[in-house]
Short mmCIF file of N, CA and C in Angstrom, two decimals:
data_model
loop_
_atom_site.label_atom_id
_atom_site.label_comp_id
_atom_site.label_asym_id
_atom_site.label_seq_id
_atom_site.Cartn_x
_atom_site.Cartn_y
_atom_site.Cartn_z
N UNK A 1 109.23 203.83 101.33
CA UNK A 1 108.60 202.79 100.43
C UNK A 1 108.33 201.91 101.30
N UNK A 2 106.86 201.64 101.76
CA UNK A 2 106.97 199.88 103.03
C UNK A 2 107.37 198.51 102.15
N UNK A 3 107.56 197.68 103.17
CA UNK A 3 107.67 195.97 102.40
C UNK A 3 106.76 195.66 103.05
N UNK A 4 105.58 194.98 102.15
CA UNK A 4 104.75 193.77 102.97
C UNK A 4 105.61 192.66 102.67
N UNK A 5 105.10 191.56 103.40
CA UNK A 5 105.75 190.34 103.64
C UNK A 5 104.02 189.18 103.08
N UNK A 6 104.53 188.46 102.55
CA UNK A 6 103.53 187.76 102.32
C UNK A 6 104.26 186.52 102.16
N UNK A 7 102.39 185.06 102.41
CA UNK A 7 102.99 183.96 103.28
C UNK A 7 101.77 183.21 102.09
N UNK A 8 102.71 182.24 101.35
CA UNK A 8 101.92 181.54 100.65
C UNK A 8 101.46 180.42 101.08
N UNK A 9 99.14 180.70 100.52
CA UNK A 9 99.28 179.17 101.48
C UNK A 9 98.27 178.95 100.21
N UNK A 10 98.00 177.75 100.56
CA UNK A 10 96.90 177.10 99.04
C UNK A 10 95.13 177.52 99.63
N UNK A 11 95.09 176.95 98.46
CA UNK A 11 93.05 177.98 98.14
C UNK A 11 92.69 177.00 99.28
N UNK A 12 93.27 175.92 99.55
CA UNK A 12 92.45 174.80 100.48
C UNK A 12 92.80 174.86 101.89
N UNK A 13 93.55 175.86 102.30
CA UNK A 13 93.93 176.25 103.13
C UNK A 13 93.49 177.88 103.69
N UNK A 14 92.73 178.26 102.64
CA UNK A 14 91.97 179.40 102.67
C UNK A 14 90.91 179.04 103.07
N UNK A 15 89.72 178.58 102.01
CA UNK A 15 88.65 178.53 101.92
C UNK A 15 87.94 177.26 102.95
N UNK A 16 86.58 177.78 102.63
CA UNK A 16 86.29 176.59 104.00
C UNK A 16 85.47 175.23 102.92
N UNK A 17 85.01 175.53 101.84
CA UNK A 17 84.79 174.40 100.65
C UNK A 17 85.43 174.78 99.49
N UNK A 18 85.74 173.93 99.25
CA UNK A 18 85.97 173.37 98.10
C UNK A 18 85.65 172.31 96.83
N UNK A 19 84.41 172.68 96.09
CA UNK A 19 84.36 171.68 95.27
C UNK A 19 84.21 171.90 94.03
N UNK A 20 84.10 170.53 92.93
CA UNK A 20 84.08 170.30 91.22
C UNK A 20 82.86 169.44 91.27
N UNK A 21 83.10 169.76 89.89
CA UNK A 21 82.11 168.86 89.40
C UNK A 21 82.46 169.98 87.59
N UNK A 22 81.90 168.44 87.09
CA UNK A 22 81.97 168.52 85.29
C UNK A 22 80.96 169.51 85.23
N UNK A 23 81.53 170.05 84.13
CA UNK A 23 80.80 170.71 83.70
C UNK A 23 80.14 171.04 82.27
N UNK A 24 81.22 169.87 81.11
CA UNK A 24 80.63 169.41 80.03
C UNK A 24 82.20 168.76 79.79
N UNK A 25 82.48 168.73 78.06
CA UNK A 25 83.83 167.68 77.88
C UNK A 25 84.81 169.15 77.93
N UNK A 26 86.12 168.74 78.00
CA UNK A 26 86.98 169.32 78.93
C UNK A 26 87.05 170.78 79.65
N UNK A 27 86.20 170.37 80.44
CA UNK A 27 85.81 172.38 81.47
C UNK A 27 84.91 170.81 83.02
N UNK A 28 85.96 172.18 83.51
CA UNK A 28 85.78 171.56 85.31
C UNK A 28 85.32 172.32 85.69
N UNK A 29 84.34 173.04 87.08
CA UNK A 29 83.95 174.28 87.67
C UNK A 29 83.92 174.05 89.08
N UNK A 30 84.67 175.02 89.44
CA UNK A 30 84.44 174.88 90.75
C UNK A 30 84.76 175.66 91.90
N UNK A 31 83.27 175.35 92.54
CA UNK A 31 82.25 175.97 94.23
C UNK A 31 83.55 176.76 95.20
N UNK A 32 84.17 178.09 95.84
CA UNK A 32 84.91 177.95 96.57
C UNK A 32 84.21 178.77 97.67
N UNK A 33 83.88 178.51 98.55
CA UNK A 33 83.27 179.13 99.63
C UNK A 33 83.88 179.44 100.87
N UNK A 34 84.49 180.83 101.23
CA UNK A 34 85.40 181.75 102.34
C UNK A 34 84.62 181.42 103.40
N UNK A 35 85.14 181.84 104.71
CA UNK A 35 84.62 181.37 106.08
C UNK A 35 84.60 183.85 106.40
N UNK A 36 85.09 184.30 105.80
CA UNK A 36 85.26 185.91 105.95
C UNK A 36 85.89 186.29 104.00
N UNK A 37 85.11 187.33 104.34
CA UNK A 37 84.93 188.55 102.79
C UNK A 37 86.30 188.59 102.82
N UNK A 38 87.19 188.78 103.56
CA UNK A 38 88.54 189.68 103.43
C UNK A 38 89.12 188.42 102.48
N UNK A 39 89.23 186.59 102.57
CA UNK A 39 90.00 185.97 102.66
C UNK A 39 89.49 186.07 100.56
N UNK A 40 87.81 186.42 100.40
CA UNK A 40 88.06 186.41 99.19
C UNK A 40 88.80 187.61 97.65
#
């Protein structure tokens, strides 16, 4: 059994763009855009 080491990163560190908008009462929508498909 192999061990995979992972590193914790924030969404802000991984994504090129993070946008938020109000989508209605008590709701918020995020658009997250990555540079690389592998990060998605």
